[in-house]
Amino acid sequence: MNRYTKPAIYLSLLLMFGGVARAQEVTFTPPFDFPITFSGNFGEIRANHFHGGLDFKTGGTIGKPVRALADGYISRIRVTHGSGYVLDVAYNNGYNTINRHLSAFVGDVARRVEDLQYEKETWEIEITPEPGEYPVRAGQIIALSGNTGYSFGPHLHLDVFEADTDDYIDPLPFFKKKVKDTTAPRAESIMLFPQPGKGVVDRTQKRQSFPLNPKQPITAWGVIGAGIRAYDYMDGVHNRYGVHTVILEVDSVEVFRSVVDRFSENENRMINSWTYGQYMKSFIEPGNTLRMLHASNDNRGLIDINEERPYRFVYTLKDALGNTSRVRFTVHGKRTTIAPVEHREKYTFRWNKVNYLQEPGLSLVIPRGILYDDAYLNYAVRADSGDIAFTYQLNDTRIPLHGRCELRIGLRRKPLEDMSKYYVASVNSRGKKYGIGGKYEDGFMKTTIRELGTYTVAIDTVPPEITPLNPKQWGSTGRIVFKAKDEETGISSYRGTIDGEYALFGKPNSISGNLVYEIDPKRVERGKHVVEITVTDGCGNRTTEQFTFVW
């Protein structure tokens, strides 16, 4: 064992077995009084993060009563664009939960939220009650399920935290007696990762994917890593889920194991190091300290193919209920010349150092601990005539960072005096620009980035567009709905009024992005009214529209 494995294994075993023991001692009432099924499980691979909890199905409808899991109290109340209506509960048994994507709060909580929204004139709010201000009992209705925030359909997202550590933990053990599942995980394909300058697969240093039963023998030489794309399934539903445990053995010796049972908020972005797309790597990059990953050899789970013979790989896949499957494949050692990495030292970033990049019109500082592995940048600069700034390709494919670092891009010219209209843009492979903010300072636009990609500076002077949706039906449905759109820097704020008085417009579902006001008969009388909506983008461009309706 080395520094990557031994402390991590002991700590993880302590946490894992301690957590299992506590989970076995604690009982939770299910959040619903109907049979439990899931649309998502703990630890699924998501963009830049792990799925932090369980997604409970609600029969395709909203408004299902959500119940307290045990005795405790409501610890936080929020309305956000990301998670919609959110309720945090602290339980007396040492666990805390977050209920996300709710459609409504109930009782005094609902009244307090609405009062604060009108007081602050904003849909997004946060309340931290005093401990015990809103006590709950096991089975008590605390909210109604919904489809709010960044949600693709009606469901309840439930996060469970261990109060002592504040770790996200897998909630499934608390409900396993209520869940029927005899279906094992299934693999779809494998991927091999020759290490730069140290290994080759089928005579190339490029990563390659293979079917489970390749038609041609796989050959390799030198140091390589393996990965697998696999999903779990459950009885009676068509959803696919993340795999709880992945074990890799080579020639009957375990070299790597991942156990997706807990993670901290600080570890969340480490999913970018552990995964490549939907592939789970069976090795650990040197800057990745994710505790759920365990290398059993002295090489971070990497395999040294140094003999001309067959190497027998076996993957064991398990779900949280113990259902198990296996995948076997062979890699044939074939002696091959391994070319060193061609790189310019100036554009080589080391994972365990502070890295600086100074170029004409560009300044970048990457603190130590932000990179997961050494990065050999494919750096390039484009200078199109008339551009406000050069376009800087830090790398041709994005390299995710564990935290933010400062990027400064100099301006070649300033066609506008109003510097609030300038922004730093991330440029994708098709040339489309996405605003990431930034402020002007001494000839530079300064911002922070979380990945090494392509960046430039652009100007946004175009105000957002506002489109009324089905305005003839507003009176009959009691819902006023607008579509607000901005192509460059996005919608940063909105405000609506009816007859000059503030109206509680919100963005209940961030997938649709519609701005919605549910007409409140306590605040709006029957008759003809004028609704005014103002929308502002990230560069301060503003659009205001007025419409009349009869209710």
Coordinates of C-alpha atoms in Angstrom, one line a residue:
M1 CA 0.0 0.0 0.0
N2 CA 1.1 3.6 -0.5
R3 CA -0.2 7.1 0.5
Y4 CA -3.1 6.8 -1.8
T5 CA -4.5 3.7 -0.3
K6 CA -3.7 2.8 3.3
P7 CA -5.1 5.9 5.1
A8 CA -8.0 6.1 2.8
I9 CA -8.9 2.4 3.3
Y10 CA -8.8 2.6 7.1
L11 CA -10.8 5.9 7.2
S12 CA -13.4 4.6 4.7
L13 CA -13.8 1.3 6.5
L14 CA -14.3 3.1 9.8
L15 CA -16.8 5.4 8.2
M16 CA -18.5 2.7 6.2
F17 CA -18.9 0.2 9.0
G18 CA -19.8 2.9 11.5
G19 CA -22.4 4.3 9.1
V20 CA -23.8 0.8 8.3
A21 CA -24.1 0.1 12.1
R22 CA -25.9 3.3 12.7
A23 CA -28.2 2.8 9.6
Q24 CA -29.1 -0.6 10.9
E25 CA -30.0 0.9 14.3
V26 CA -32.1 3.8 13.0
T27 CA -35.5 3.3 11.5
F28 CA -37.2 5.8 9.1
T29 CA -40.8 6.1 8.2
P30 CA -41.0 6.2 4.4
P31 CA -41.8 9.7 3.0
F32 CA -44.9 8.4 1.2
D33 CA -47.8 6.1 2.2
F34 CA -47.7 4.2 -1.2
P35 CA -45.2 1.6 -2.5
I36 CA -41.7 3.0 -3.0
T37 CA -40.1 3.1 -6.5
F38 CA -37.2 5.2 -7.6
S39 CA -36.3 7.2 -10.7
G40 CA -32.8 7.9 -9.5
N41 CA -30.4 6.5 -6.8
F42 CA -27.5 7.7 -4.7
G43 CA -24.3 8.5 -6.4
E44 CA -25.4 8.5 -10.1
I45 CA -23.0 10.2 -12.5
R46 CA -24.2 13.7 -13.2
A47 CA -22.5 16.8 -14.7
N48 CA -19.8 18.0 -12.3
H49 CA -21.4 16.2 -9.3
F50 CA -22.8 13.0 -7.8
H51 CA -26.5 12.6 -7.5
G52 CA -26.7 13.2 -3.8
G53 CA -29.9 11.2 -2.8
L54 CA -32.8 9.1 -3.9
D55 CA -35.5 10.3 -6.4
F56 CA -38.8 8.8 -5.3
K57 CA -41.4 8.4 -8.0
T58 CA -44.8 10.0 -7.4
G59 CA -46.9 8.4 -10.1
G60 CA -46.3 11.2 -12.6
T61 CA -48.3 13.7 -10.5
I62 CA -47.5 16.5 -8.1
G63 CA -49.1 17.2 -4.7
K64 CA -48.5 13.9 -2.9
P65 CA -48.1 14.4 0.8
V66 CA -44.5 14.2 1.9
R67 CA -44.0 12.8 5.5
A68 CA -41.4 13.3 8.1
L69 CA -39.1 10.3 8.4
A70 CA -38.7 10.5 12.2
D71 CA -39.1 12.9 15.1
G72 CA -37.2 16.2 14.7
Y73 CA -37.6 19.7 13.5
I74 CA -37.5 21.8 10.3
S75 CA -34.1 23.4 10.1
R76 CA -34.2 25.4 6.9
I77 CA -36.8 26.5 4.3
R78 CA -35.9 27.7 0.8
V79 CA -37.3 28.6 -2.5
T80 CA -34.6 28.4 -5.3
H81 CA -34.4 28.2 -9.0
G82 CA -32.2 25.1 -8.7
S83 CA -34.2 22.9 -6.4
G84 CA -37.5 24.7 -6.3
Y85 CA -39.3 24.5 -2.9
V86 CA -36.8 22.9 -0.5
L87 CA -37.3 21.8 3.1
D88 CA -34.5 20.7 5.4
V89 CA -35.3 18.6 8.5
A90 CA -33.0 17.8 11.4
Y91 CA -33.9 14.5 13.0
N92 CA -33.2 13.5 16.6
N93 CA -31.5 10.2 15.5
G94 CA -28.4 11.8 14.2
Y95 CA -29.4 12.4 10.6
N96 CA -30.5 15.4 8.6
T97 CA -32.5 15.4 5.3
I98 CA -33.2 17.8 2.4
N99 CA -36.5 17.4 0.5
R100 CA -36.2 19.0 -2.9
H101 CA -38.5 19.9 -5.9
L102 CA -41.6 20.2 -3.7
S103 CA -44.7 21.9 -5.1
A104 CA -45.7 23.6 -1.8
F105 CA -45.1 23.9 1.9
V106 CA -47.9 23.4 4.4
G107 CA -49.4 25.2 7.4
D108 CA -47.4 28.0 9.1
V109 CA -44.4 27.4 7.0
A110 CA -46.3 28.1 3.8
R111 CA -47.7 31.3 5.2
R112 CA -44.3 32.5 6.5
V113 CA -42.7 31.9 3.1
E114 CA -45.3 33.8 1.1
D115 CA -45.2 36.7 3.5
L116 CA -41.4 36.9 3.2
Q117 CA -41.5 36.7 -0.6
Y118 CA -43.8 39.7 -0.7
E119 CA -41.9 41.5 1.9
K120 CA -38.6 41.0 0.0
E121 CA -40.3 41.2 -3.4
T122 CA -38.5 38.1 -4.6
W123 CA -39.4 34.5 -5.4
E124 CA -36.1 33.1 -4.1
I125 CA -35.9 33.2 -0.3
E126 CA -34.3 31.4 2.6
I127 CA -35.4 31.0 6.2
T128 CA -33.5 29.4 9.1
P129 CA -35.9 28.8 11.9
E130 CA -34.8 28.4 15.5
P131 CA -34.3 24.8 16.5
G132 CA -37.6 23.4 17.7
E133 CA -39.6 26.3 16.2
Y134 CA -41.3 23.8 13.8
P135 CA -41.1 20.4 15.4
V136 CA -42.2 17.3 13.4
R137 CA -43.2 13.8 14.3
A138 CA -42.6 10.6 12.3
G139 CA -45.2 10.3 9.6
Q140 CA -46.4 14.0 9.9
I141 CA -47.2 15.7 6.5
I142 CA -44.5 18.4 6.1
A143 CA -44.9 19.3 2.4
L144 CA -46.3 18.3 -1.0
S145 CA -44.3 16.7 -3.7
G146 CA -43.7 18.5 -6.9
N147 CA -41.7 19.2 -10.1
T148 CA -40.0 22.5 -9.2
G149 CA -36.5 23.7 -9.8
Y150 CA -34.2 21.8 -12.1
S151 CA -36.5 18.9 -12.5
F152 CA -37.5 16.8 -15.5
G153 CA -40.7 15.3 -14.0
P154 CA -42.7 14.9 -10.8
H155 CA -40.7 13.3 -8.0
L156 CA -39.2 13.8 -4.5
H157 CA -35.5 14.2 -4.2
L158 CA -34.4 13.1 -0.7
D159 CA -30.8 13.8 0.5
V160 CA -29.7 12.2 3.8
F161 CA -26.8 13.6 5.8
E162 CA -24.9 12.2 8.7
A163 CA -25.1 15.0 11.3
D164 CA -21.7 14.2 12.9
T165 CA -19.7 14.5 9.5
D166 CA -22.2 16.4 7.3
D167 CA -21.5 13.7 4.6
Y168 CA -24.1 12.8 2.0
I169 CA -24.9 9.1 2.6
D170 CA -26.9 6.6 0.7
P171 CA -30.5 6.7 2.0
L172 CA -31.4 3.3 0.5
P173 CA -30.4 1.2 3.6
F174 CA -33.1 2.9 5.6
F175 CA -35.8 1.8 3.2
K176 CA -34.4 -1.5 1.9
K177 CA -37.2 -3.5 3.6
K178 CA -39.7 -1.6 1.6
V179 CA -37.9 -2.2 -1.7
K180 CA -38.1 -5.3 -3.9
D181 CA -35.1 -5.8 -6.2
T182 CA -33.5 -8.9 -7.5
T183 CA -32.0 -7.4 -10.7
A184 CA -28.2 -7.1 -10.8
P185 CA -26.2 -4.3 -12.5
R186 CA -25.3 -4.8 -16.2
A187 CA -22.2 -3.5 -18.0
E188 CA -22.4 -2.0 -21.5
S189 CA -18.7 -1.5 -22.5
I190 CA -15.2 -1.1 -21.2
M191 CA -12.5 1.5 -21.7
L192 CA -8.8 1.4 -21.4
F193 CA -6.6 4.4 -20.6
P194 CA -3.0 4.1 -21.6
Q195 CA -1.0 6.5 -19.4
P196 CA 0.7 9.4 -21.4
G197 CA 4.3 8.4 -22.3
K198 CA 4.0 5.2 -20.2
G199 CA 1.6 2.8 -22.0
V200 CA -0.2 1.9 -25.3
V201 CA -3.4 0.0 -26.1
D202 CA -3.6 -1.5 -29.6
R203 CA -0.4 0.5 -30.5
T204 CA -1.9 4.0 -29.6
Q205 CA -1.7 6.2 -26.5
K206 CA -5.4 7.3 -27.0
R207 CA -8.0 6.0 -24.7
Q208 CA -10.3 3.4 -26.4
S209 CA -13.6 1.8 -25.7
F210 CA -14.4 -1.8 -26.4
P211 CA -17.5 -4.0 -26.4
L212 CA -17.8 -6.6 -23.7
N213 CA -17.0 -9.3 -26.2
P214 CA -14.5 -7.7 -28.6
K215 CA -14.1 -9.4 -32.0
Q216 CA -10.4 -8.8 -32.1
P217 CA -7.9 -9.4 -29.3
I218 CA -7.0 -6.3 -27.2
T219 CA -3.3 -5.7 -27.0
A220 CA -1.4 -3.4 -24.6
W221 CA 2.0 -2.6 -23.3
G222 CA 3.1 -0.5 -20.3
V223 CA 1.0 1.2 -17.8
I224 CA -2.7 1.4 -18.4
G225 CA -5.9 2.0 -16.5
A226 CA -9.3 0.4 -17.0
G227 CA -12.8 1.7 -16.8
I228 CA -16.3 0.4 -17.2
R229 CA -19.7 1.7 -18.3
A230 CA -22.4 0.0 -16.3
Y231 CA -25.8 0.7 -14.8
D232 CA -28.0 -0.8 -12.1
Y233 CA -31.6 -1.8 -12.7
M234 CA -34.6 -2.6 -10.4
D235 CA -37.5 -4.9 -10.7
G236 CA -40.7 -3.7 -12.4
V237 CA -39.3 -0.3 -13.7
H238 CA -37.4 0.8 -16.8
N239 CA -35.1 3.3 -15.1
R240 CA -31.4 2.8 -14.9
Y241 CA -29.3 3.7 -11.9
G242 CA -25.7 4.1 -10.7
V243 CA -23.7 1.1 -9.6
H244 CA -23.0 0.9 -5.8
T245 CA -19.8 -1.3 -5.9
V246 CA -17.3 -1.9 -8.6
I247 CA -14.4 -4.3 -8.1
L248 CA -11.6 -4.9 -10.6
E249 CA -9.4 -8.0 -10.3
V250 CA -6.5 -8.7 -12.6
D251 CA -5.2 -12.3 -12.6
S252 CA -7.4 -13.0 -9.6
V253 CA -5.9 -10.2 -7.5
E254 CA -8.0 -7.2 -6.6
V255 CA -6.5 -3.9 -7.8
F256 CA -9.3 -1.5 -7.3
R257 CA -12.7 -1.0 -5.6
S258 CA -15.2 1.8 -5.6
V259 CA -18.0 1.9 -3.1
V260 CA -20.5 4.7 -3.7
D261 CA -22.0 5.1 -0.2
R262 CA -20.9 8.5 1.0
F263 CA -19.2 11.7 0.0
S264 CA -18.7 15.2 1.3
E265 CA -19.6 18.5 -0.5
N266 CA -15.9 19.1 -1.0
E267 CA -15.5 15.8 -2.9
N268 CA -18.5 16.4 -5.2
R269 CA -16.5 17.7 -8.2
M270 CA -14.0 14.9 -7.9
I271 CA -16.5 12.9 -10.0
N272 CA -14.8 14.7 -12.9
S273 CA -11.6 12.9 -12.1
W274 CA -13.2 9.5 -11.4
T275 CA -15.3 9.4 -14.5
Y276 CA -14.9 9.9 -18.2
G277 CA -18.3 10.5 -19.6
Q278 CA -20.3 7.6 -18.2
Y279 CA -17.3 5.4 -17.7
M280 CA -16.1 4.8 -14.1
K281 CA -12.4 4.6 -13.9
S282 CA -10.8 1.8 -11.9
F283 CA -7.7 3.9 -11.0
I284 CA -7.1 7.1 -9.0
E285 CA -5.6 10.2 -10.5
P286 CA -2.9 11.6 -8.1
G287 CA -4.8 14.7 -7.1
N288 CA -8.1 12.9 -6.5
T289 CA -8.8 12.2 -2.8
L290 CA -12.3 10.8 -3.2
R291 CA -12.8 8.5 -0.3
M292 CA -15.1 6.1 -2.1
L293 CA -12.2 5.0 -4.3
H294 CA -9.7 2.3 -3.0
A295 CA -6.6 1.1 -4.9
S296 CA -5.3 -2.2 -3.7
N297 CA -1.9 -2.1 -5.4
D298 CA 1.0 0.3 -5.2
N299 CA 0.1 2.1 -8.4
R300 CA -3.2 3.8 -7.8
G301 CA -5.0 0.9 -9.5
L302 CA -3.1 1.3 -12.7
I303 CA -1.9 -2.0 -14.3
D304 CA 1.6 -2.6 -15.7
I305 CA 1.4 -4.8 -18.7
N306 CA 5.1 -5.9 -18.8
E307 CA 5.0 -9.5 -20.0
E308 CA 3.9 -11.0 -23.3
R309 CA 1.0 -13.1 -22.0
P310 CA -2.7 -12.8 -21.4
Y311 CA -3.9 -10.6 -18.5
R312 CA -7.3 -11.7 -17.2
F313 CA -9.6 -8.9 -16.1
V314 CA -12.7 -9.5 -14.0
Y315 CA -15.2 -6.8 -13.0
T316 CA -17.6 -7.5 -10.2
L317 CA -20.6 -5.2 -10.1
K318 CA -23.0 -5.0 -7.0
D319 CA -26.0 -2.9 -6.1
A320 CA -26.9 -1.7 -2.6
L321 CA -29.0 -4.7 -2.0
G322 CA -26.3 -7.2 -2.9
N323 CA -27.4 -8.3 -6.5
T324 CA -24.2 -9.1 -8.3
S325 CA -22.9 -9.6 -11.9
R326 CA -19.5 -10.1 -13.4
V327 CA -17.7 -9.1 -16.6
R328 CA -14.6 -10.8 -17.9
F329 CA -12.2 -9.8 -20.7
T330 CA -8.5 -10.4 -21.6
V331 CA -5.8 -8.0 -22.5
H332 CA -2.8 -9.5 -24.3
G333 CA 0.6 -8.2 -23.4
K334 CA 2.4 -7.3 -26.7
R335 CA 5.8 -5.6 -26.6
T336 CA 5.5 -2.2 -28.3
T337 CA 7.6 0.9 -28.4
I338 CA 6.1 3.6 -26.2
A339 CA 6.8 7.2 -27.4
P340 CA 7.4 9.9 -24.8
V341 CA 4.9 12.7 -24.5
E342 CA 5.6 15.5 -26.8
H343 CA 5.0 18.7 -24.9
R344 CA 6.2 22.2 -24.3
E345 CA 7.2 22.7 -20.7
K346 CA 5.6 26.2 -20.6
Y347 CA 2.2 24.5 -21.3
T348 CA 2.6 21.6 -18.9
F349 CA 0.7 22.0 -15.7
R350 CA 1.7 19.9 -12.7
W351 CA -1.0 18.6 -10.4
N352 CA 1.0 19.1 -7.2
K353 CA 2.3 22.7 -7.9
V354 CA 1.0 26.2 -8.3
N355 CA 0.8 26.8 -12.1
Y356 CA 1.1 30.1 -13.9
L357 CA 0.5 31.0 -17.6
Q358 CA 1.4 34.5 -18.8
E359 CA 0.8 35.3 -22.5
P360 CA 0.2 38.6 -24.3
G361 CA -3.3 39.6 -23.1
L362 CA -3.7 36.5 -20.8
S363 CA -3.0 35.8 -17.2
L364 CA -3.9 32.5 -15.5
V365 CA -3.1 31.2 -12.0
I366 CA -4.0 27.7 -11.0
P367 CA -3.4 27.1 -7.2
R368 CA -2.0 23.9 -5.9
G369 CA -4.7 21.2 -5.4
I370 CA -6.9 22.3 -8.3
L371 CA -5.7 19.9 -10.9
Y372 CA -6.3 16.1 -10.5
D373 CA -3.4 15.1 -12.8
D374 CA -0.7 16.6 -14.9
A375 CA -2.1 18.5 -17.9
Y376 CA -0.4 18.8 -21.2
L377 CA -2.1 21.7 -22.8
N378 CA -2.9 22.0 -26.5
Y379 CA -2.6 25.8 -26.2
A380 CA -3.5 28.1 -29.2
V381 CA -4.5 31.7 -29.8
R382 CA -6.9 33.0 -32.5
A383 CA -6.9 36.6 -33.5
D384 CA -9.8 37.5 -35.8
S385 CA -9.9 41.0 -37.1
G386 CA -12.3 43.2 -35.3
D387 CA -12.4 41.0 -32.2
I388 CA -12.5 42.7 -28.8
A389 CA -9.9 40.3 -27.5
F390 CA -8.0 37.3 -28.7
T391 CA -9.6 33.9 -28.3
Y392 CA -7.5 31.7 -26.0
Q393 CA -7.6 27.9 -26.3
L394 CA -6.1 26.7 -23.1
N395 CA -6.8 23.2 -24.2
D396 CA -8.8 21.7 -27.1
T397 CA -10.8 19.5 -24.7
R398 CA -12.1 20.7 -21.4
I399 CA -10.0 19.8 -18.3
P400 CA -12.2 20.1 -15.2
L401 CA -10.6 21.8 -12.1
H402 CA -11.5 21.0 -8.5
G403 CA -12.0 24.7 -7.7
R404 CA -12.0 28.1 -9.2
C405 CA -9.0 29.9 -10.5
E406 CA -8.5 33.5 -11.8
L407 CA -8.4 34.2 -15.5
R408 CA -7.6 37.7 -16.9
I409 CA -8.0 38.5 -20.6
G410 CA -6.8 41.8 -22.1
L411 CA -8.9 43.9 -24.4
R412 CA -7.5 44.8 -27.9
R413 CA -10.1 47.5 -28.3
K414 CA -13.1 49.1 -26.5
P415 CA -15.9 49.9 -29.0
L416 CA -18.2 50.8 -26.0
E417 CA -17.5 53.1 -23.1
D418 CA -19.9 51.2 -20.9
M419 CA -17.8 48.5 -19.5
S420 CA -20.8 46.7 -17.9
K421 CA -21.6 45.4 -21.4
Y422 CA -18.4 43.4 -21.6
Y423 CA -18.2 39.8 -20.4
V424 CA -15.9 36.8 -20.5
A425 CA -17.3 34.0 -22.7
S426 CA -16.6 30.3 -22.8
V427 CA -16.4 29.1 -26.4
N428 CA -17.6 25.6 -27.2
S429 CA -16.3 23.4 -30.1
R430 CA -18.9 24.8 -32.5
G431 CA -17.8 28.4 -31.7
K432 CA -20.9 29.3 -29.6
K433 CA -20.2 31.7 -26.8
Y434 CA -21.6 31.3 -23.3
G435 CA -21.3 34.2 -20.8
I436 CA -19.5 33.4 -17.5
G437 CA -19.4 36.9 -16.1
G438 CA -16.3 39.0 -15.4
K439 CA -15.4 42.5 -14.4
Y440 CA -13.3 45.1 -16.1
E441 CA -10.0 46.1 -14.3
D442 CA -7.0 48.0 -15.7
G443 CA -7.4 46.9 -19.3
F444 CA -8.4 43.3 -18.5
M445 CA -11.6 41.4 -18.0
K446 CA -11.2 39.3 -14.9
T447 CA -13.2 36.3 -13.9
T448 CA -12.9 32.8 -12.4
I449 CA -13.1 29.5 -14.2
R450 CA -13.6 25.9 -13.2
E451 CA -12.3 24.2 -16.3
L452 CA -9.5 24.7 -18.9
G453 CA -11.2 25.3 -22.2
T454 CA -11.5 28.1 -24.7
Y455 CA -12.2 31.7 -23.6
T456 CA -12.6 35.2 -25.1
V457 CA -14.3 38.5 -24.3
A458 CA -17.6 39.6 -25.9
I459 CA -20.1 42.4 -25.7
D460 CA -23.8 42.1 -24.9
T461 CA -26.0 45.0 -25.7
V462 CA -29.1 43.1 -26.8
P463 CA -31.9 43.1 -24.2
P464 CA -33.8 39.9 -23.3
E465 CA -36.9 38.9 -25.2
I466 CA -40.3 38.5 -23.4
T467 CA -43.1 36.4 -24.9
P468 CA -46.5 36.0 -23.3
L469 CA -47.8 32.4 -23.4
N470 CA -51.5 31.9 -24.1
P471 CA -52.5 35.4 -22.8
K472 CA -56.2 34.8 -23.8
Q473 CA -56.3 32.0 -21.2
W474 CA -54.8 33.9 -18.3
G475 CA -58.2 35.0 -16.9
S476 CA -59.7 31.5 -17.1
T477 CA -56.7 29.6 -15.8
G478 CA -55.6 32.1 -13.2
R479 CA -52.0 31.8 -14.4
I480 CA -50.0 34.5 -16.1
V481 CA -47.1 33.0 -17.9
F482 CA -44.1 34.5 -19.8
K483 CA -41.2 33.1 -21.7
A484 CA -38.0 35.1 -21.1
K485 CA -35.0 34.5 -23.3
D486 CA -31.5 35.9 -23.6
E487 CA -29.0 34.4 -26.0
E488 CA -25.7 35.7 -24.6
T489 CA -25.4 36.3 -20.8
G490 CA -28.7 34.8 -19.6
I491 CA -31.5 36.1 -17.4
S492 CA -30.2 37.5 -14.1
S493 CA -33.3 39.0 -12.6
Y494 CA -37.0 39.6 -13.2
R495 CA -39.8 41.5 -11.6
G496 CA -43.6 41.7 -12.2
T497 CA -46.4 44.0 -11.1
I498 CA -50.2 44.0 -11.5
D499 CA -51.7 47.5 -11.6
G500 CA -48.4 48.8 -10.2
E501 CA -48.3 46.5 -7.2
Y502 CA -45.7 43.8 -6.8
A503 CA -46.8 40.4 -8.1
L504 CA -45.1 37.2 -7.0
F505 CA -43.7 35.9 -10.4
G506 CA -41.4 32.9 -10.1
K507 CA -39.6 30.3 -12.2
P508 CA -41.2 27.1 -10.8
N509 CA -39.5 24.8 -13.3
S510 CA -36.0 25.8 -14.5
I511 CA -36.2 23.3 -17.4
S512 CA -39.0 25.3 -19.1
G513 CA -37.7 28.5 -17.6
N514 CA -41.2 30.1 -17.7
L515 CA -42.0 33.0 -15.4
V516 CA -45.3 32.3 -13.7
Y517 CA -47.7 34.2 -11.5
E518 CA -50.6 32.3 -9.9
I519 CA -53.3 35.0 -9.5
D520 CA -54.0 35.4 -5.8
P521 CA -57.7 36.4 -5.1
K522 CA -56.5 38.0 -1.8
R523 CA -54.4 40.5 -3.7
V524 CA -56.1 40.9 -7.1
E525 CA -59.8 41.8 -7.6
R526 CA -62.0 40.6 -10.4
G527 CA -61.9 42.8 -13.5
K528 CA -59.5 44.3 -16.0
H529 CA -55.8 44.6 -15.1
V530 CA -52.4 45.6 -16.4
V531 CA -49.5 43.3 -15.9
E532 CA -46.0 44.6 -16.3
I533 CA -42.9 42.4 -16.5
T534 CA -39.3 43.5 -16.4
V535 CA -36.4 41.2 -17.3
T536 CA -32.7 41.9 -16.9
D537 CA -29.7 40.0 -18.4
G538 CA -26.2 39.4 -17.1
C539 CA -24.9 42.6 -18.6
G540 CA -27.7 44.8 -17.3
N541 CA -29.7 45.0 -20.5
R542 CA -33.4 45.3 -19.6
T543 CA -36.7 44.8 -21.3
T544 CA -40.1 45.9 -19.9
E545 CA -43.5 44.8 -21.4
Q546 CA -47.1 45.6 -20.5
F547 CA -50.2 43.5 -21.2
T548 CA -53.8 43.7 -20.2
F549 CA -56.0 40.8 -19.0
V550 CA -59.4 40.3 -17.6
W551 CA -59.8 38.0 -14.6

